[in-house]
GROMACS .gro file of C-alpha atoms in nm:
model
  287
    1UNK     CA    1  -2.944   6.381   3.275
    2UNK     CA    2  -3.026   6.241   3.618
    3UNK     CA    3  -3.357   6.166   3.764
    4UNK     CA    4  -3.417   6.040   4.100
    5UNK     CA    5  -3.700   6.003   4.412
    6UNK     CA    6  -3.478   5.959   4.680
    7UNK     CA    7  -3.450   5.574   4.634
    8UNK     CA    8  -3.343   5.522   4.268
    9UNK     CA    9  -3.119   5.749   4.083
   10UNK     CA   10  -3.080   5.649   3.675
   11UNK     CA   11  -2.888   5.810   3.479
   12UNK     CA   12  -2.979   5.885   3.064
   13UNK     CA   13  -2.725   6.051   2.780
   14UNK     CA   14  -2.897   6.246   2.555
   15UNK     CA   15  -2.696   6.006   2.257
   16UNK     CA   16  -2.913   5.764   2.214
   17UNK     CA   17  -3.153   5.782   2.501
   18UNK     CA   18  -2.971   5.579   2.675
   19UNK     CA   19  -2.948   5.407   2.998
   20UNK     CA   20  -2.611   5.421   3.199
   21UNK     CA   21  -2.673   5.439   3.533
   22UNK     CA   22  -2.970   5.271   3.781
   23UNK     CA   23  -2.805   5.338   4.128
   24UNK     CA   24  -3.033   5.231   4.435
   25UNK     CA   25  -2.981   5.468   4.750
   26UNK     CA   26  -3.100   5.206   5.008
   27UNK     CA   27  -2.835   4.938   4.851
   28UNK     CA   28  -2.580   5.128   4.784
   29UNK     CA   29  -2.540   4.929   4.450
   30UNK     CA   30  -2.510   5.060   4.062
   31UNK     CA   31  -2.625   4.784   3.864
   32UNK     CA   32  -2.598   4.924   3.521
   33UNK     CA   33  -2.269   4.805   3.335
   34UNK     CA   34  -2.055   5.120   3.299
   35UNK     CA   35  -1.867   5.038   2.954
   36UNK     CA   36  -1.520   4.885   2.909
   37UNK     CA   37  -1.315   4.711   2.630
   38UNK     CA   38  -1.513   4.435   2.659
   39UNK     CA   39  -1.826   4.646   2.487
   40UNK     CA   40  -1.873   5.036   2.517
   41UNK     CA   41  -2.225   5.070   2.548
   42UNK     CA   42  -2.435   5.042   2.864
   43UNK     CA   43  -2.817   4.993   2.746
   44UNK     CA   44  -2.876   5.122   2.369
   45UNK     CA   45  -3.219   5.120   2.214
   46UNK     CA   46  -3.283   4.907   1.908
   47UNK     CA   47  -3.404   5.104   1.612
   48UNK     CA   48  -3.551   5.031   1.319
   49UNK     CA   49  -3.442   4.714   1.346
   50UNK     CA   50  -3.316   4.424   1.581
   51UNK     CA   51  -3.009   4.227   1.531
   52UNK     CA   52  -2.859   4.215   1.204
   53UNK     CA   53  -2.941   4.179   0.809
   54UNK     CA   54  -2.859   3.949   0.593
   55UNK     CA   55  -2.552   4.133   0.422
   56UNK     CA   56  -2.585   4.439   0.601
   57UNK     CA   57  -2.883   4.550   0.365
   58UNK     CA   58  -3.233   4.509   0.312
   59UNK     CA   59  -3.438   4.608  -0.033
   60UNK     CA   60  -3.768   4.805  -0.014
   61UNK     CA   61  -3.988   4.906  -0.267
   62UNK     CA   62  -3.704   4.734  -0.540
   63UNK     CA   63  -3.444   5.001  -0.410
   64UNK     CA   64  -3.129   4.858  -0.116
   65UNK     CA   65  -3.041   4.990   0.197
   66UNK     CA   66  -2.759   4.946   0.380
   67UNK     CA   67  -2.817   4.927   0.795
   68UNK     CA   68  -2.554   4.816   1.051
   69UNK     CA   69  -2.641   4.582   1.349
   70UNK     CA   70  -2.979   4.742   1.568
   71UNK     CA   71  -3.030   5.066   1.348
   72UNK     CA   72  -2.898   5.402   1.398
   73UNK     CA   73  -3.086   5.524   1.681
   74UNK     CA   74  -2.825   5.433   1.927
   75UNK     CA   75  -2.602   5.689   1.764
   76UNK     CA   76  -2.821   5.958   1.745
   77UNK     CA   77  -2.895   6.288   1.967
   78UNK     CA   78  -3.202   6.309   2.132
   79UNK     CA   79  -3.391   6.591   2.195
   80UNK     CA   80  -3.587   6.625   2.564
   81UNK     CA   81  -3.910   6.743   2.528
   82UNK     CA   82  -4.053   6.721   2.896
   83UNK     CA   83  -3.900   6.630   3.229
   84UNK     CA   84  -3.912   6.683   3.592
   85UNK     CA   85  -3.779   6.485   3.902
   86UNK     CA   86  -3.844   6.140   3.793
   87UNK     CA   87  -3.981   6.155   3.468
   88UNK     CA   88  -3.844   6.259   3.140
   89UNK     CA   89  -3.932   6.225   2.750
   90UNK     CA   90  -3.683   6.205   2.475
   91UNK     CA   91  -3.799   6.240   2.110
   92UNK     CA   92  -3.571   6.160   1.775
   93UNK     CA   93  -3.748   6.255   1.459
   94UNK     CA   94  -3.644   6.134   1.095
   95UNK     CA   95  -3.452   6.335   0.882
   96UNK     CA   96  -3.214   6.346   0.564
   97UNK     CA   97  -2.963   6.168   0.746
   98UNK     CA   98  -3.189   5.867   0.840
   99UNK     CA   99  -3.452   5.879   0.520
  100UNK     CA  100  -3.115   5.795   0.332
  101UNK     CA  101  -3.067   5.468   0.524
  102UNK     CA  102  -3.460   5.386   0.630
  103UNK     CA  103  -3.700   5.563   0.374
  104UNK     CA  104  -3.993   5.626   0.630
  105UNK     CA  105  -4.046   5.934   0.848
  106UNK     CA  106  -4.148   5.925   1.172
  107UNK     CA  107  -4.102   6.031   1.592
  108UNK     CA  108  -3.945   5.809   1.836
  109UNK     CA  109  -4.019   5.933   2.233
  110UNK     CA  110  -3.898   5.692   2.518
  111UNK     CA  111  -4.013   5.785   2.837
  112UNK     CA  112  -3.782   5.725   3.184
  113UNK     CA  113  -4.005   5.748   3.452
  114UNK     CA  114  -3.944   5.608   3.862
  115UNK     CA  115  -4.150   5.477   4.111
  116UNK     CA  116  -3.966   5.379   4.404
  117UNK     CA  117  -3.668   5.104   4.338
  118UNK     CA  118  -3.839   5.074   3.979
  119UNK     CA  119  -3.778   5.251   3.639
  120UNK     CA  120  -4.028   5.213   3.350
  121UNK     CA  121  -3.890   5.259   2.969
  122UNK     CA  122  -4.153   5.334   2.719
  123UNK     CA  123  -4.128   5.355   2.353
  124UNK     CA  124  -4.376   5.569   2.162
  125UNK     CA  125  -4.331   5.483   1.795
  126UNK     CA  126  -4.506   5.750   1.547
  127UNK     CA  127  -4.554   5.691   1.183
  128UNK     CA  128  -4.557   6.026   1.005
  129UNK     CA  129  -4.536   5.916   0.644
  130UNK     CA  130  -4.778   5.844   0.368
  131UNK     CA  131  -4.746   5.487   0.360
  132UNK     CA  132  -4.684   5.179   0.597
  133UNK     CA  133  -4.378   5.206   0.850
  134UNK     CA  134  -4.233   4.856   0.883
  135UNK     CA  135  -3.974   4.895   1.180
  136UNK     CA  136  -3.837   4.700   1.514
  137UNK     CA  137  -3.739   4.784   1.866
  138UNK     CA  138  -3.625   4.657   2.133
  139UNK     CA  139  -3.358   4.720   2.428
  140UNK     CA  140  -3.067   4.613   2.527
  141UNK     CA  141  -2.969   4.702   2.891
  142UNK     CA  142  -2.661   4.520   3.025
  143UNK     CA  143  -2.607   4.450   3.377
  144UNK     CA  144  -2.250   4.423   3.555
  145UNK     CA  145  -2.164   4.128   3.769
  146UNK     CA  146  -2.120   4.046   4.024
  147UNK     CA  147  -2.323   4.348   4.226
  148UNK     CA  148  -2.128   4.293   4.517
  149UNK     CA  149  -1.757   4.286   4.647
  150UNK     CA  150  -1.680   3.913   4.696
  151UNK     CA  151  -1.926   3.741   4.487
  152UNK     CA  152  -1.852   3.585   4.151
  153UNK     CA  153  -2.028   3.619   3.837
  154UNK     CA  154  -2.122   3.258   3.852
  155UNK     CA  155  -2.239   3.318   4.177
  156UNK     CA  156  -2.571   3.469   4.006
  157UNK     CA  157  -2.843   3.300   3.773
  158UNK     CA  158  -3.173   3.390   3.627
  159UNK     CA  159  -3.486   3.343   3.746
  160UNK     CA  160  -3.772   3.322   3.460
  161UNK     CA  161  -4.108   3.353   3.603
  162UNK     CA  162  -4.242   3.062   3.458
  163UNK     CA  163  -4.166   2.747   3.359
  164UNK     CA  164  -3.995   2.710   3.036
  165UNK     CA  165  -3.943   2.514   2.696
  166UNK     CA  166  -3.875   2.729   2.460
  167UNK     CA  167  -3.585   2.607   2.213
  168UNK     CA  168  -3.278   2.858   2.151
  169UNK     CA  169  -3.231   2.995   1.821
  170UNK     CA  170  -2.836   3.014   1.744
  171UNK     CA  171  -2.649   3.304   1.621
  172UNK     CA  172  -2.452   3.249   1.352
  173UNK     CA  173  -2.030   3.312   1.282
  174UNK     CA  174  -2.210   3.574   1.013
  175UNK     CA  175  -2.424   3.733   1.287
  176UNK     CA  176  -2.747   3.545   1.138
  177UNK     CA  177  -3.010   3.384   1.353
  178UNK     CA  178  -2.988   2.999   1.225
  179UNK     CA  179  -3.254   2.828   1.030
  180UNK     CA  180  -3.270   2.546   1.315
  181UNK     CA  181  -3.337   2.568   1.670
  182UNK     CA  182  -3.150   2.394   1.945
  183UNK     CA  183  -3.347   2.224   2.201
  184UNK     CA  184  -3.249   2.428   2.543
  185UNK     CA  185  -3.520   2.396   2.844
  186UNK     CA  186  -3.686   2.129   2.955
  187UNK     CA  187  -3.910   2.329   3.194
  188UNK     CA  188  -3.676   2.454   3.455
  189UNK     CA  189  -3.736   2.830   3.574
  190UNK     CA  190  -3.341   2.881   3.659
  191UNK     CA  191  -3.006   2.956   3.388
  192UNK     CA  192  -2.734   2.974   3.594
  193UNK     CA  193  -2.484   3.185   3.506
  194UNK     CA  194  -2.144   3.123   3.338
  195UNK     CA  195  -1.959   3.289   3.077
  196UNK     CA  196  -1.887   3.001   2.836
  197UNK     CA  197  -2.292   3.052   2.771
  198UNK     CA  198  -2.220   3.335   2.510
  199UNK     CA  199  -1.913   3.201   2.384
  200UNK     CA  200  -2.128   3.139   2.052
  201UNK     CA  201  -2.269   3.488   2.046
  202UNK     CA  202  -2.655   3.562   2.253
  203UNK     CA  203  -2.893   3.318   2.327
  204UNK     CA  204  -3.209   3.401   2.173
  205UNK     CA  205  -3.578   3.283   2.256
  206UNK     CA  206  -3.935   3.289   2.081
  207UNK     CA  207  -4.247   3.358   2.242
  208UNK     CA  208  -4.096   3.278   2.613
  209UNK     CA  209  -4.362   3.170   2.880
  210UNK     CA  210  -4.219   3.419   3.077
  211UNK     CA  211  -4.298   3.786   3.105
  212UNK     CA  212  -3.993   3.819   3.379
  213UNK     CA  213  -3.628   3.744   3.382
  214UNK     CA  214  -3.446   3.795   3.733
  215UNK     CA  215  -3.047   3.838   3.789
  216UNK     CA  216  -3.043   3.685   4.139
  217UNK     CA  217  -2.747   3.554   4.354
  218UNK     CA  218  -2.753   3.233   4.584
  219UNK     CA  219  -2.542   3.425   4.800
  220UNK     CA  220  -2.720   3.769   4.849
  221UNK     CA  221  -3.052   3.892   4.893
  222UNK     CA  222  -2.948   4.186   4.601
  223UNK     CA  223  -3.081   4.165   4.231
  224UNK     CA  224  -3.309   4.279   3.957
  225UNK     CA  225  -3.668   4.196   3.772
  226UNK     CA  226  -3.709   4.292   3.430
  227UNK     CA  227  -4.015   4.316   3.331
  228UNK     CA  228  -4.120   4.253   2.949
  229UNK     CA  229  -4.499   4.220   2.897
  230UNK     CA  230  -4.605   4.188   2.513
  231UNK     CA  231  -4.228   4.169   2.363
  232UNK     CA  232  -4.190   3.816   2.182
  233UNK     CA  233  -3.889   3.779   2.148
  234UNK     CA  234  -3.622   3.755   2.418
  235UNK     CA  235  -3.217   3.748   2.394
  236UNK     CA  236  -2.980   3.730   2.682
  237UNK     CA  237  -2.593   3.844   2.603
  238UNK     CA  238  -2.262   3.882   2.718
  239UNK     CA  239  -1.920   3.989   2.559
  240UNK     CA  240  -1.673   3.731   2.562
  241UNK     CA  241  -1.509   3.677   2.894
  242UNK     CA  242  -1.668   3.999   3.020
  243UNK     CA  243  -1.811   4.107   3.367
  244UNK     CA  244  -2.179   4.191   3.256
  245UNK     CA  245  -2.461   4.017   3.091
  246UNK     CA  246  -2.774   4.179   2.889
  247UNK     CA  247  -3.132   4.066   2.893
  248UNK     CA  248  -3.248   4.200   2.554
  249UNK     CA  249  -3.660   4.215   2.517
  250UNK     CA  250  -3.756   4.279   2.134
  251UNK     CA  251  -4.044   4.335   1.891
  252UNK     CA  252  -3.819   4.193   1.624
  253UNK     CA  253  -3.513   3.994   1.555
  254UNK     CA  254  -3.230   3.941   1.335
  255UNK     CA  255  -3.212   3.810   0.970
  256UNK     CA  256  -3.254   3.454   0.948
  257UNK     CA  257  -3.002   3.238   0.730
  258UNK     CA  258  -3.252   3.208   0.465
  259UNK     CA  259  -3.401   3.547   0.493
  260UNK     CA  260  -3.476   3.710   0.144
  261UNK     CA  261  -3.399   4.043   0.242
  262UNK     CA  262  -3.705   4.242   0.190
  263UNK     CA  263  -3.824   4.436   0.490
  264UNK     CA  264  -4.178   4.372   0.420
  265UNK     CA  265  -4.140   3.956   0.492
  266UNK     CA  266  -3.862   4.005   0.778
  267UNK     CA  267  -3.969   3.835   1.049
  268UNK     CA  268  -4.091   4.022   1.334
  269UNK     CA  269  -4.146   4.332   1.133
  270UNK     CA  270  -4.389   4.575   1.281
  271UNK     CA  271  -4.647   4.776   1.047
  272UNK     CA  272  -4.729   5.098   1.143
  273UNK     CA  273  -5.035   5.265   0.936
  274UNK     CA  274  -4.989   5.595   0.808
  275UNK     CA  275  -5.082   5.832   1.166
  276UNK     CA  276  -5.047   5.564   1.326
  277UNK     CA  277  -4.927   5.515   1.693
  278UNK     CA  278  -4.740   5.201   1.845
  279UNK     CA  279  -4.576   5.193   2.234
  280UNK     CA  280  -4.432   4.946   2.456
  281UNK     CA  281  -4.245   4.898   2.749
  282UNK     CA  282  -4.047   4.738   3.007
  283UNK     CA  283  -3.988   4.791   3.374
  284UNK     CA  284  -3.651   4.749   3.586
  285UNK     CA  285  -3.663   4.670   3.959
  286UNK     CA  286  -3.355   4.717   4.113
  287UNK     CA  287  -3.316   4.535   4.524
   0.00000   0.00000   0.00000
């Protein structure tokens, strides 16, 4: 599906909701990655959960689940339920398949909608069961580099809105997020780009200062905001060696090293009351 005002055109599949093209009219410029060897995906939605667990599996109510890195809903067919122009909602809704992996029922709708150079992604979380949904989300949109013919990808960085301290959180060989932080910023608002960064896997961040990360170039006037207001945790990834990085906001993260492995004391875990409704968002700006 394509939706576009005249300025922006973005591109969604149907698998996964997904994200795989933001092409700006007045810039000429796609700045979505498009998929490669490197990694196939372009900007999948995290669902129900972020990152990985401890052994692949999680226990709930005394019984163990098996879930592979970010949940399934990357890998599953939306339905749309409402679209015009610039706007359209996609909806996945439990079933067999899912209940056998993650025992809660419920509706997922993300909304695409444009204004301008801008596209808006909104999750609408639904709890339709009997009891509390515990669940994460996040996204994961990945941008390619460099935007333009004869820049480099080191010849970008990003811009954080505000000043920053926050301490990085490691990944480990196992995919784990490390008992001990590392100390990272010291209060600088710039990460310049370079692709021994995410040699060691994603750098991930707690409760950032910042509600903004911007890919910008010291070279050209063309880049992108991100938006994340409300998401607490932040990670910023890149395939090894590969022309692209991610900025990832999340309501949730990955198993820690010393994670028990019940889904009720995972950190990050949202609770959803029976009824219940839960939504967030983020916004690209694309210049």
């Amino acid at each position: 599906m394509e939706l576009s005002n005249g300025v922006l055109s973005v591109a969604i599949n149907e698998r996964g909701a997904e994200l795989t093209g933001a092409y700006n009219h007045l810039t000429e410029i796609d700045y979505i990655w498009h998929g490669g060897k490197e990694w196939p995906k372009y900007s999948p939605l995290l669902f129900p959960i972020v990152g990985g667990l401890k052994n692949g599996e999680y226990e709930y109510k005394g019984k163990t689940y098996k879930l592979s890195r970010h949940g399934f809903a990357r890998e599953k067919d939306f339905t749309v339920i409402q679209s015009n122009k610039t706007s359209a909602w996609f909806s996945l809704s439990s079933d067999d398949s899912t209940l056998e992996v993650y025992p809660f029922p419920f509706e997922l709708q993300v909304r695409y909608h444009l204004e301008y150079n801008s596209v808006t992604i909104a999750y609408h979380v639904m709890n339709k069961g009997r009891e509390t949904m515990l669940f994460s989300i996040g996204g994961h949109p990945a941008f390619g580099l460099p935007f333009e013919k004869g820049l480099k990808y080191e010849d970008y960085f990003l811009l954080f809105n505000k000043p920053e301290k926050a301490d990085r959180w490691p990944v480990t060989s196992s995919g784990l997020i490390s008992s001990k932080p590392e100390k990272f910023f010291r209060g600088e608002q710039k990460l310049n780009l370079r692709k021994d960064l995410f040699l060691n896997d994603a750098l991930v961040f707690k409760n950032l200062n910042s509600d903004q990360v911007s890919i910008v170039s010291y070279k050209s006037s063309h880049g992108i905001d991100l938006k994340f207001s409300g998401f607490p945790y932040l990670g910023i990834w890149a395939a090894k060696n590969a022309d692209f990085v991610c900025i990832e906001p999340w309501h949730g993260i990955g198993d820690h090293e010393d994670a028990t492995g019940r889904l009720e004391e995972k950190e990050g875990i949202l609770k959803l009351e029976p009824g219940g409704e839960f939504s967030a968002s983020w916004k690209l700006r694309v210049f």
